[in-house]
CSV table of C-alpha atoms and ligand atoms in Angstrom, one decimal:
chain,number,residue,atom,x,y,z
A,98,MET,CA,-29.1,-24.0,18.0
A,99,ARG,CA,-25.5,-23.7,16.9
A,100,ASN,CA,-24.0,-20.2,17.4
A,101,ALA,CA,-22.9,-18.3,14.2
A,102,MET,CA,-19.3,-18.6,13.3
A,103,HIS,CA,-17.6,-15.3,14.0
A,104,ILE,CA,-15.1,-14.2,11.3
A,105,VAL,CA,-13.0,-11.2,12.3
A,106,LEU,CA,-11.4,-9.3,9.4
A,107,LEU,CA,-8.4,-7.4,10.8
A,108,GLY,CA,-7.4,-4.4,8.7
A,109,GLY,CA,-9.2,-2.7,5.8
A,110,GLY,CA,-6.5,-3.6,3.2
A,111,HIS,CA,-7.1,-4.3,-0.5
A,112,ALA,CA,-7.9,-8.0,-0.1
A,113,HIS,CA,-10.5,-7.4,2.6
A,114,LEU,CA,-12.3,-4.8,0.3
A,115,GLU,CA,-13.0,-7.7,-2.1
A,116,VAL,CA,-13.9,-10.1,0.8
A,117,LEU,CA,-16.5,-7.6,2.0
A,118,ARG,CA,-17.9,-7.0,-1.5
A,119,ARG,CA,-18.4,-10.7,-2.0
A,120,PHE,CA,-20.1,-11.3,1.3
A,121,GLY,CA,-22.3,-8.3,0.5
A,122,ARG,CA,-23.4,-9.9,-2.8
A,123,ARG,CA,-23.8,-13.4,-1.3
A,124,PRO,CA,-24.3,-13.6,2.4
A,125,GLN,CA,-23.4,-16.8,4.1
A,126,PRO,CA,-25.9,-18.2,6.6
A,127,GLY,CA,-24.3,-19.2,9.9
A,128,VAL,CA,-21.5,-16.7,9.6
A,129,ARG,CA,-21.1,-13.4,11.6
A,130,LEU,CA,-18.6,-10.8,10.3
A,131,SER,CA,-16.6,-8.0,12.0
A,132,LEU,CA,-14.1,-5.6,10.5
A,133,ILE,CA,-11.5,-4.0,12.7
A,134,THR,CA,-9.8,-1.1,11.0
A,135,LYS,CA,-7.7,1.9,12.1
A,136,GLY,CA,-9.5,4.3,9.8
A,137,ALA,CA,-13.1,4.3,8.5
A,138,HIS,CA,-11.7,5.0,5.0
A,139,ALA,CA,-9.3,2.7,3.2
A,140,PRO,CA,-6.8,4.4,0.9
A,141,TYR,CA,-6.0,2.9,-2.5
A,142,SER,CA,-2.2,2.8,-3.0
A,143,GLY,CA,-2.3,3.0,-6.8
A,144,MET,CA,-3.7,6.6,-6.6
A,145,LEU,CA,-1.4,7.8,-3.8
A,146,PRO,CA,1.2,9.3,-6.1
A,147,GLY,CA,-1.6,11.1,-8.0
A,148,PHE,CA,-2.9,12.5,-4.7
A,149,VAL,CA,0.6,13.8,-4.0
A,150,ALA,CA,0.8,15.3,-7.4
A,151,GLY,CA,-2.5,17.1,-6.9
A,152,HIS,CA,-4.6,15.1,-9.5
A,153,TYR,CA,-6.9,13.5,-6.9
A,154,SER,CA,-8.6,14.7,-3.8
A,155,ALA,CA,-8.5,12.6,-0.6
A,156,ASP,CA,-12.1,11.5,-1.2
A,157,GLU,CA,-11.2,10.2,-4.6
A,158,ILE,CA,-8.4,7.9,-3.4
A,159,HIS,CA,-10.3,6.5,-0.4
A,160,VAL,CA,-13.0,3.8,-0.1
A,161,PRO,CA,-15.5,4.5,2.8
A,162,LEU,CA,-15.8,1.2,4.7
A,163,ALA,CA,-19.2,1.9,6.4
A,164,PRO,CA,-21.3,1.2,3.3
A,165,LEU,CA,-19.3,-1.8,2.3
A,166,THR,CA,-19.6,-3.4,5.8
A,167,GLN,CA,-23.3,-2.5,6.0
A,168,ARG,CA,-24.0,-4.3,2.7
A,169,ALA,CA,-22.0,-7.4,4.0
A,170,ASN,CA,-23.9,-7.2,7.3
A,171,CYS,CA,-20.5,-6.9,9.0
A,172,ALA,CA,-19.9,-5.0,12.3
A,173,LEU,CA,-17.5,-2.1,11.8
A,174,VAL,CA,-15.1,-1.5,14.6
A,175,VAL,CA,-12.9,1.6,14.1
A,176,ALA,CA,-9.9,1.0,16.4
A,177,GLU,CA,-6.3,0.1,16.2
A,178,ALA,CA,-5.3,-3.5,17.0
A,179,THR,CA,-2.3,-3.4,19.4
A,180,ARG,CA,-2.0,-7.2,20.1
A,181,LEU,CA,-3.0,-10.4,18.5
A,182,ASP,CA,-3.1,-13.6,20.6
A,183,ALA,CA,-3.0,-16.3,18.0
A,184,GLU,CA,-3.7,-19.2,20.5
A,185,ARG,CA,-6.9,-17.5,21.8
A,186,ARG,CA,-7.7,-16.0,18.4
A,187,SER,CA,-8.3,-12.7,20.2
A,188,ILE,CA,-7.4,-9.1,19.3
A,189,LEU,CA,-6.7,-6.3,21.8
A,190,LEU,CA,-7.6,-2.8,20.7
A,191,SER,CA,-6.0,0.5,21.5
A,192,ASP,CA,-9.2,1.5,23.4
A,193,GLY,CA,-8.9,-1.5,25.7
A,194,ARG,CA,-11.6,-3.6,24.1
A,195,GLU,CA,-10.9,-7.2,23.2
A,196,ILE,CA,-12.5,-9.0,20.3
A,197,ALA,CA,-12.3,-12.8,19.8
A,198,GLY,CA,-13.2,-14.7,16.7
A,199,ASP,CA,-13.5,-18.3,15.5
A,200,VAL,CA,-11.7,-17.3,12.4
A,201,ILE,CA,-9.3,-14.4,12.0
A,202,SER,CA,-8.2,-12.9,8.6
A,203,ILE,CA,-5.3,-10.4,8.7
A,204,ASN,CA,-4.9,-7.7,6.0
A,205,THR,CA,-3.1,-4.9,7.8
A,206,GLY,CA,-0.3,-4.1,5.3
A,207,ALA,CA,3.2,-3.3,6.4
A,208,VAL,CA,5.4,-0.4,7.5
A,209,THR,CA,8.3,1.3,5.8
A,210,ASP,CA,11.6,0.1,7.1
A,211,CYS,CA,13.3,3.3,8.3
A,212,SER,CA,15.7,1.2,10.5
A,213,THR,CA,18.7,2.8,8.7
A,214,GLY,CA,17.7,5.7,10.9
A,215,THR,CA,17.6,9.4,10.3
A,216,SER,CA,18.4,12.6,12.2
A,217,ALA,CA,16.0,14.7,10.3
A,218,GLU,CA,13.1,16.1,12.1
A,219,ARG,CA,11.0,16.5,9.0
A,220,CYS,CA,10.5,12.9,8.0
A,221,VAL,CA,7.6,10.9,6.7
A,222,ALA,CA,7.3,7.2,5.8
A,223,ALA,CA,5.4,6.0,2.7
A,224,LYS,CA,3.8,3.2,4.7
A,225,PRO,CA,1.4,2.7,6.4
A,226,ILE,CA,-0.2,4.3,3.4
A,227,ASP,CA,-3.2,5.6,5.4
A,228,ASP,CA,-0.8,7.5,7.7
A,229,PHE,CA,1.2,8.8,4.7
A,230,ALA,CA,-1.9,10.3,3.1
A,231,GLN,CA,-2.4,12.4,6.2
A,232,ASP,CA,1.3,13.2,6.8
A,233,TRP,CA,1.7,14.4,3.2
A,234,THR,CA,-1.1,17.0,3.7
A,235,ARG,CA,0.7,18.2,6.9
A,236,LEU,CA,4.0,18.3,5.1
A,237,MET,CA,2.7,20.4,2.2
A,238,ASP,CA,2.1,23.2,4.7
A,239,VAL,CA,5.7,22.9,5.9
A,240,ILE,CA,7.1,22.9,2.4
A,241,GLU,CA,4.9,25.8,1.3
A,242,ALA,CA,6.0,27.9,4.2
A,243,ASP,CA,9.7,27.5,3.4
A,244,PRO,CA,10.8,27.6,-0.2
A,245,THR,CA,14.4,26.8,0.8
A,246,LEU,CA,13.5,23.3,1.9
A,247,ARG,CA,14.7,20.4,-0.2
A,248,ILE,CA,13.0,17.1,-0.4
A,249,ALA,CA,14.8,13.8,-0.5
A,250,VAL,CA,12.9,10.6,-1.3
A,251,ILE,CA,14.8,7.6,0.2
A,252,GLY,CA,14.3,4.4,-1.7
A,253,ALA,CA,14.4,4.1,-5.5
A,254,GLY,CA,11.9,1.4,-6.2
A,255,ALA,CA,8.6,2.0,-8.0
A,256,ALA,CA,7.0,3.8,-5.0
A,257,GLY,CA,10.1,6.0,-4.5
A,258,VAL,CA,10.3,7.0,-8.1
A,259,GLU,CA,6.6,7.8,-8.3
A,260,LEU,CA,6.7,9.8,-5.1
A,261,ALA,CA,9.8,11.8,-6.2
A,262,LEU,CA,8.3,12.8,-9.5
A,263,SER,CA,4.9,13.5,-8.1
A,264,ILE,CA,6.4,15.7,-5.4
A,265,GLN,CA,8.5,17.5,-8.0
A,266,HIS,CA,5.4,18.1,-10.1
A,267,ARG,CA,3.4,19.4,-7.1
A,268,LEU,CA,6.2,21.7,-6.0
A,269,MET,CA,6.3,23.3,-9.5
A,270,GLN,CA,2.6,24.1,-9.2
A,271,MET,CA,3.0,25.8,-5.7
A,272,PRO,CA,3.0,29.6,-5.7
A,273,PHE,CA,5.9,30.8,-3.6
A,274,ALA,CA,6.0,34.5,-2.7
A,275,GLY,CA,3.8,35.4,-5.6
A,276,GLY,CA,5.8,33.4,-8.2
A,277,ARG,CA,6.7,29.8,-8.9
A,278,ILE,CA,10.1,28.4,-8.5
A,279,ALA,CA,11.5,26.8,-11.6
A,280,GLU,CA,14.4,24.8,-10.2
A,281,SER,CA,13.8,21.3,-8.9
A,282,ARG,CA,14.2,20.7,-5.1
A,283,VAL,CA,13.8,17.0,-5.2
A,284,SER,CA,16.4,14.2,-5.1
A,285,LEU,CA,15.9,10.5,-5.1
A,286,VAL,CA,18.3,8.5,-2.9
A,287,GLY,CA,18.8,4.8,-3.6
A,288,GLY,CA,21.2,1.8,-3.8
A,289,ASP,CA,23.2,1.2,-6.9
A,290,ASP,CA,20.5,1.9,-9.4
A,291,ILE,CA,16.8,3.0,-9.7
A,292,LEU,CA,14.1,0.3,-10.0
A,293,PRO,CA,16.4,-2.7,-9.3
A,294,SER,CA,13.7,-5.2,-9.9
A,295,PHE,CA,12.7,-3.8,-13.4
A,296,PRO,CA,14.3,-4.6,-16.8
A,297,ALA,CA,17.1,-2.4,-18.1
A,298,LYS,CA,14.8,-0.7,-20.7
A,299,VAL,CA,12.4,0.5,-18.0
A,300,ARG,CA,15.3,1.8,-15.8
A,301,GLN,CA,16.6,3.7,-18.9
A,302,ARG,CA,13.2,5.3,-19.6
A,303,VAL,CA,12.7,6.4,-16.0
A,304,ALA,CA,16.3,7.6,-15.6
A,305,ARG,CA,15.8,9.8,-18.6
A,306,LEU,CA,12.6,11.2,-17.2
A,307,LEU,CA,14.2,11.9,-13.8
A,308,ARG,CA,17.0,13.8,-15.5
A,309,GLY,CA,14.6,15.7,-17.7
A,310,ARG,CA,12.7,16.8,-14.6
A,311,GLY,CA,15.8,17.8,-12.7
A,312,VAL,CA,15.3,15.1,-10.0
A,313,THR,CA,18.9,14.2,-9.0
A,314,PHE,CA,19.5,10.5,-8.3
A,315,LEU,CA,22.0,9.9,-5.5
A,316,SER,CA,23.2,6.4,-5.2
A,317,GLY,CA,25.4,4.8,-2.6
A,318,PRO,CA,25.8,1.7,-0.5
A,319,ASP,CA,25.0,3.6,2.7
A,320,ILE,CA,21.6,5.2,2.4
A,321,GLU,CA,21.8,6.5,6.0
A,322,VAL,CA,24.9,8.5,5.4
A,323,ILE,CA,23.5,10.1,2.3
A,324,ALA,CA,20.1,10.8,3.9
A,325,THR,CA,21.4,12.3,7.0
A,326,ARG,CA,24.9,13.8,6.6
A,327,GLY,CA,25.4,13.9,2.8
A,328,LEU,CA,22.3,16.0,2.1
A,329,SER,CA,22.3,18.3,5.1
A,330,GLY,CA,26.0,18.8,4.4
A,331,ALA,CA,25.0,20.4,1.1
A,332,GLY,CA,23.8,23.4,3.1
A,333,PHE,CA,20.1,22.8,2.7
A,334,GLN,CA,17.4,21.7,5.2
A,335,HIS,CA,15.8,18.5,3.9
A,336,VAL,CA,12.4,16.9,4.3
A,337,LEU,CA,12.9,13.1,4.1
A,338,VAL,CA,10.3,10.9,2.5
A,339,TRP,CA,11.1,7.2,3.3
A,340,ALA,CA,10.0,4.8,0.5
A,341,THR,CA,12.4,2.0,1.3
A,342,GLY,CA,11.5,-1.7,1.8
A,343,VAL,CA,8.8,-2.8,4.2
A,344,ARG,CA,8.9,-4.6,7.5
A,345,PRO,CA,6.0,-6.2,9.5
A,346,ALA,CA,4.2,-4.3,12.2
A,347,ASP,CA,5.8,-5.1,15.7
A,348,TRP,CA,2.5,-6.2,17.3
A,349,LEU,CA,2.0,-8.8,14.5
A,350,THR,CA,5.5,-10.3,15.0
A,351,ARG,CA,4.6,-10.9,18.7
A,352,SER,CA,1.4,-12.7,18.0
A,353,GLY,CA,2.7,-16.3,18.3
A,354,LEU,CA,2.1,-17.0,14.6
A,355,ALA,CA,4.8,-18.6,12.6
A,356,LEU,CA,6.8,-16.0,10.6
A,357,ASP,CA,8.7,-16.1,7.3
A,358,HIS,CA,12.4,-15.2,7.1
A,359,ALA,CA,11.6,-11.5,6.9
A,360,GLY,CA,9.2,-11.6,9.9
A,361,PHE,CA,5.9,-11.5,8.0
A,362,VAL,CA,3.1,-14.0,8.8
A,363,ALA,CA,4.0,-17.3,7.2
A,364,VAL,CA,1.1,-18.6,5.1
A,365,ASP,CA,0.6,-21.6,2.9
A,366,ARG,CA,-0.9,-21.5,-0.6
A,367,HIS,CA,-4.4,-21.3,0.9
A,368,LEU,CA,-3.4,-18.0,2.6
A,369,GLN,CA,-3.8,-19.8,6.0
A,370,SER,CA,-1.2,-19.5,8.8
A,371,LYS,CA,1.5,-22.2,8.7
A,372,SER,CA,1.1,-22.6,12.5
A,373,HIS,CA,-2.5,-21.8,13.3
A,374,GLU,CA,-5.5,-23.2,11.5
A,375,GLY,CA,-8.3,-20.7,11.2
A,376,ILE,CA,-6.0,-17.7,10.9
A,377,PHE,CA,-5.6,-16.3,7.4
A,378,CYS,CA,-3.4,-13.5,6.1
A,379,ALA,CA,-3.1,-11.6,2.8
A,380,GLY,CA,-1.4,-8.6,1.3
A,381,ASP,CA,1.8,-7.1,2.5
A,382,ALA,CA,1.5,-8.6,6.0
A,383,ALA,CA,1.7,-12.1,4.6
A,384,GLY,CA,4.7,-14.1,3.6
A,385,LEU,CA,3.8,-16.9,1.2
A,386,VAL,CA,6.3,-19.6,2.1
A,387,ASP,CA,5.8,-21.7,-1.0
A,388,GLY,CA,6.6,-19.0,-3.5
A,389,PRO,CA,7.8,-15.4,-3.9
A,390,GLN,CA,5.5,-12.7,-2.7
A,391,PRO,CA,6.4,-9.2,-3.7
A,392,LYS,CA,4.9,-6.5,-1.5
A,393,ALA,CA,2.6,-4.9,-4.1
A,394,GLY,CA,-1.0,-3.8,-4.0
A,395,VAL,CA,-1.7,-5.9,-7.1
A,396,ILE,CA,-0.9,-9.1,-5.2
A,397,ALA,CA,-3.2,-8.1,-2.3
A,398,VAL,CA,-6.0,-7.4,-4.9
A,399,ARG,CA,-5.5,-10.8,-6.6
A,400,GLN,CA,-5.6,-12.5,-3.2
A,401,GLY,CA,-9.0,-11.0,-2.3
A,402,PRO,CA,-11.2,-13.5,-4.2
A,403,VAL,CA,-9.3,-16.5,-3.0
A,404,LEU,CA,-9.3,-15.2,0.6
A,405,GLY,CA,-13.1,-14.5,0.4
A,406,GLU,CA,-13.7,-18.0,-1.0
A,407,ASN,CA,-11.5,-19.7,1.6
A,408,LEU,CA,-13.2,-17.9,4.6
A,409,ARG,CA,-16.5,-19.2,3.3
A,410,ARG,CA,-15.1,-22.7,2.7
A,411,TYR,CA,-13.4,-22.9,6.1
A,412,ALA,CA,-16.6,-21.8,7.8
A,413,SER,CA,-18.5,-24.7,6.1
A,414,GLY,CA,-15.7,-27.3,6.4
A,415,ARG,CA,-15.0,-27.5,2.7
A,416,GLN,CA,-11.7,-27.9,0.9
A,417,LEU,CA,-9.7,-24.6,0.5
A,418,GLN,CA,-8.7,-23.0,-2.8
A,419,SER,CA,-5.0,-22.2,-3.7
A,420,PHE,CA,-3.6,-18.9,-4.5
A,421,ALA,CA,-1.0,-18.9,-7.4
A,422,PRO,CA,1.2,-15.8,-7.3
A,423,PRO,CA,1.5,-14.3,-10.8
A,424,LYS,CA,5.0,-14.5,-12.4
A,425,ILE,CA,4.7,-11.2,-14.2
A,426,TRP,CA,2.1,-8.5,-14.1
A,427,LEU,CA,1.5,-5.0,-15.5
A,428,SER,CA,3.2,-2.2,-13.7
A,429,LEU,CA,2.2,1.4,-14.4
A,430,ILE,CA,4.7,3.9,-13.0
A,431,SER,CA,3.2,7.4,-13.0
A,432,THR,CA,5.6,10.3,-13.3
A,433,GLY,CA,3.6,13.1,-11.6
A,434,ASN,CA,2.8,15.1,-14.8
A,435,ARG,CA,0.0,12.9,-16.2
A,436,TYR,CA,2.6,10.7,-17.9
A,437,ALA,CA,3.4,7.1,-17.1
A,438,VAL,CA,5.7,4.2,-18.0
A,439,ALA,CA,4.0,0.8,-18.4
A,440,SER,CA,5.9,-2.5,-18.2
A,441,ARG,CA,5.1,-6.1,-18.2
A,442,GLY,CA,8.0,-8.6,-18.3
A,443,LYS,CA,10.5,-7.2,-20.8
A,444,TRP,CA,7.8,-5.1,-22.7
A,445,SER,CA,7.5,-1.5,-21.9
A,446,VAL,CA,5.9,1.7,-23.3
A,447,GLU,CA,5.5,5.3,-22.1
A,448,GLY,CA,3.3,8.3,-22.8
A,449,ARG,CA,0.5,10.5,-21.7
A,450,TRP,CA,-2.1,8.0,-22.8
A,451,THR,CA,-0.5,5.4,-20.5
A,452,TRP,CA,-1.3,7.7,-17.6
A,453,TYR,CA,-4.9,8.0,-18.7
A,454,TRP,CA,-5.0,4.2,-19.0
A,455,LYS,CA,-3.7,3.9,-15.4
A,456,ASP,CA,-6.2,6.6,-14.3
A,457,TRP,CA,-9.0,4.6,-15.8
A,458,ILE,CA,-7.9,1.3,-14.1
A,459,ASP,CA,-7.5,3.0,-10.7
A,460,ARG,CA,-10.8,4.9,-10.8
A,461,ARG,CA,-12.6,1.7,-11.9
A,462,PHE,CA,-11.1,-0.1,-8.9
A,463,VAL,CA,-12.2,2.5,-6.3
A,464,ARG,CA,-15.6,2.8,-8.0
A,465,LYS,CA,-16.1,-0.9,-7.7
A,466,TYR,CA,-16.0,-0.7,-3.9
A,467,LYS,CA,-17.9,2.6,-3.6
A,468,GLN,CA,-21.0,1.4,-5.5
B,705,FAD,C1,3.5,5.7,-3.0
B,705,FAD,C2,3.2,4.2,-3.2
B,705,FAD,C3,2.6,3.8,-4.4
B,705,FAD,C4,2.3,2.5,-4.6
B,705,FAD,N1,1.7,2.2,-5.8
B,705,FAD,C5,1.5,0.9,-6.1
B,705,FAD,C6,0.9,0.5,-7.4
B,705,FAD,O1,0.7,1.3,-8.2
B,705,FAD,N2,0.7,-0.8,-7.6
B,705,FAD,C7,0.9,-1.8,-6.6
B,705,FAD,O2,0.7,-2.9,-6.9
B,705,FAD,N3,1.4,-1.4,-5.4
B,705,FAD,C8,1.7,-0.1,-5.1
B,705,FAD,N4,2.2,0.2,-3.9
B,705,FAD,C9,2.4,-0.9,-2.9
B,705,FAD,C10,1.1,-0.9,-2.1
B,705,FAD,O3,0.9,0.2,-1.3
B,705,FAD,C11,1.0,-2.1,-1.0
B,705,FAD,O4,1.6,-3.2,-1.5
B,705,FAD,C12,-0.5,-2.3,-0.7
B,705,FAD,O5,-1.0,-1.2,-0.1
B,705,FAD,C13,-0.6,-3.5,0.3
B,705,FAD,O6,-2.0,-3.7,0.5
B,705,FAD,P1,-2.5,-4.4,1.8
B,705,FAD,O7,-3.9,-4.8,1.4
B,705,FAD,O8,-1.6,-5.4,2.2
B,705,FAD,O9,-2.5,-3.3,2.9
B,705,FAD,P2,-2.8,-1.8,3.0
B,705,FAD,O10,-3.3,-1.2,1.7
B,705,FAD,O11,-1.6,-1.1,3.5
B,705,FAD,O12,-4.0,-1.6,4.0
B,705,FAD,C14,-3.9,-2.0,5.3
B,705,FAD,C15,-5.0,-1.5,6.1
B,705,FAD,O13,-5.0,-2.1,7.4
B,705,FAD,C16,-5.3,-1.1,8.4
B,705,FAD,N5,-4.4,-1.3,9.6
B,705,FAD,C17,-3.1,-1.3,9.6
B,705,FAD,N6,-2.7,-1.6,10.9
B,705,FAD,C18,-3.8,-1.8,11.6
B,705,FAD,C19,-4.0,-2.0,13.0
B,705,FAD,N7,-3.0,-2.2,13.9
B,705,FAD,N8,-5.3,-2.1,13.4
B,705,FAD,C20,-6.3,-1.9,12.6
B,705,FAD,N9,-6.2,-1.6,11.3
B,705,FAD,C21,-4.9,-1.6,10.8
B,705,FAD,C22,-4.9,0.3,7.7
B,705,FAD,O14,-5.7,1.3,8.2
B,705,FAD,C23,-5.1,0.0,6.2
B,705,FAD,O15,-6.4,0.4,5.8
B,705,FAD,C24,2.5,1.5,-3.6
B,705,FAD,C25,3.1,1.9,-2.4
B,705,FAD,C26,3.4,3.3,-2.2
B,705,FAD,C27,4.0,3.7,-0.9
């Protein structure tokens, strides 16, 4: 009798949540599944700023992977992958184990590019997002213990803006020495302007909100100088939160897989490696060579159904489906105080109701994978 085809899902990212849900609903005879994940709980990026602002608990923003894998009859391996050998389709884990598959699907996200360097001791990176959720909890204690500390968020894209405003909101709620401090201690450090990939109207809305909340925007061509010397030169100690662009994990760039111009795993429109048949990749780790692929959770989420279908089809030798990246999509930028700016293409709107709309969408997403 033919052995079952072993599909190894590497990383519990947004796309793999959907793959697991689908295999749970419709098991495939002749297929054996394993999930390798650093943590037993997958954080949902959309709710991370709300977690920082204090609106959500850690439980609320995480999807436990054990029930999902159980329903999909998938072996759960909680360990960090440290090496991938694309030729042998085998993965080395931090505990020394090696797991090989007939098919490998990668959804391990990306890491914040802090390559501009920093001399600050108190420094956290927004990605990997699972590390950030833990680092933030630790950092809160540091900030609470020292009311003179200032916080600089480096990177003025959507994640940087959301984090700066969420941190500012959280700090305003913190009791310091019996009282609350009224002045803002947060700055946002970026290139020439905030939200460079958004339309002018959205940038204006967010700039006004930042000013109103006392979050200073420091622009400059050399982020490193501002982040290290410029801010410490102002006479304050700073905590640095890095929310700049992303780069691929080092172990993935050494796998032997073809890479795109930025070093991410080069995939075709079927989300299959350009160099190795039977290896798929989605989310931030993937570089779609036939089209633009912004590093956003919404893209990883939309790739989930296509990836799930293609793993099934590959296992049964059928023709693969194509993923078409959306040209525009809805962005909801939360501002920490239960307020949000929504935009889609050139259209934009803001308000408290917009935050409740985002809250409803985000909670629905997490609930879908918890049920
Ligand atoms: C503050 C913030 C807010 C954001 N808000 C939004 C938003 O509102 N909308 C949006 O579209 N995007 C948002 N993003 C972007 C979003 O976080 C990413 O694009 C998204 O998380 C990418 O999803 P993914 O599935 O590729 O990987 P991830 O969600 O990063 O998941 C990767 C998973 O792989 C696991 N993993 C990683 N390395 C290994 C390893 N070596 N071995 C085993 N397991 C591993 C991790 O534990 C993790 O569970 C935000 C980002 C930040 C920082």
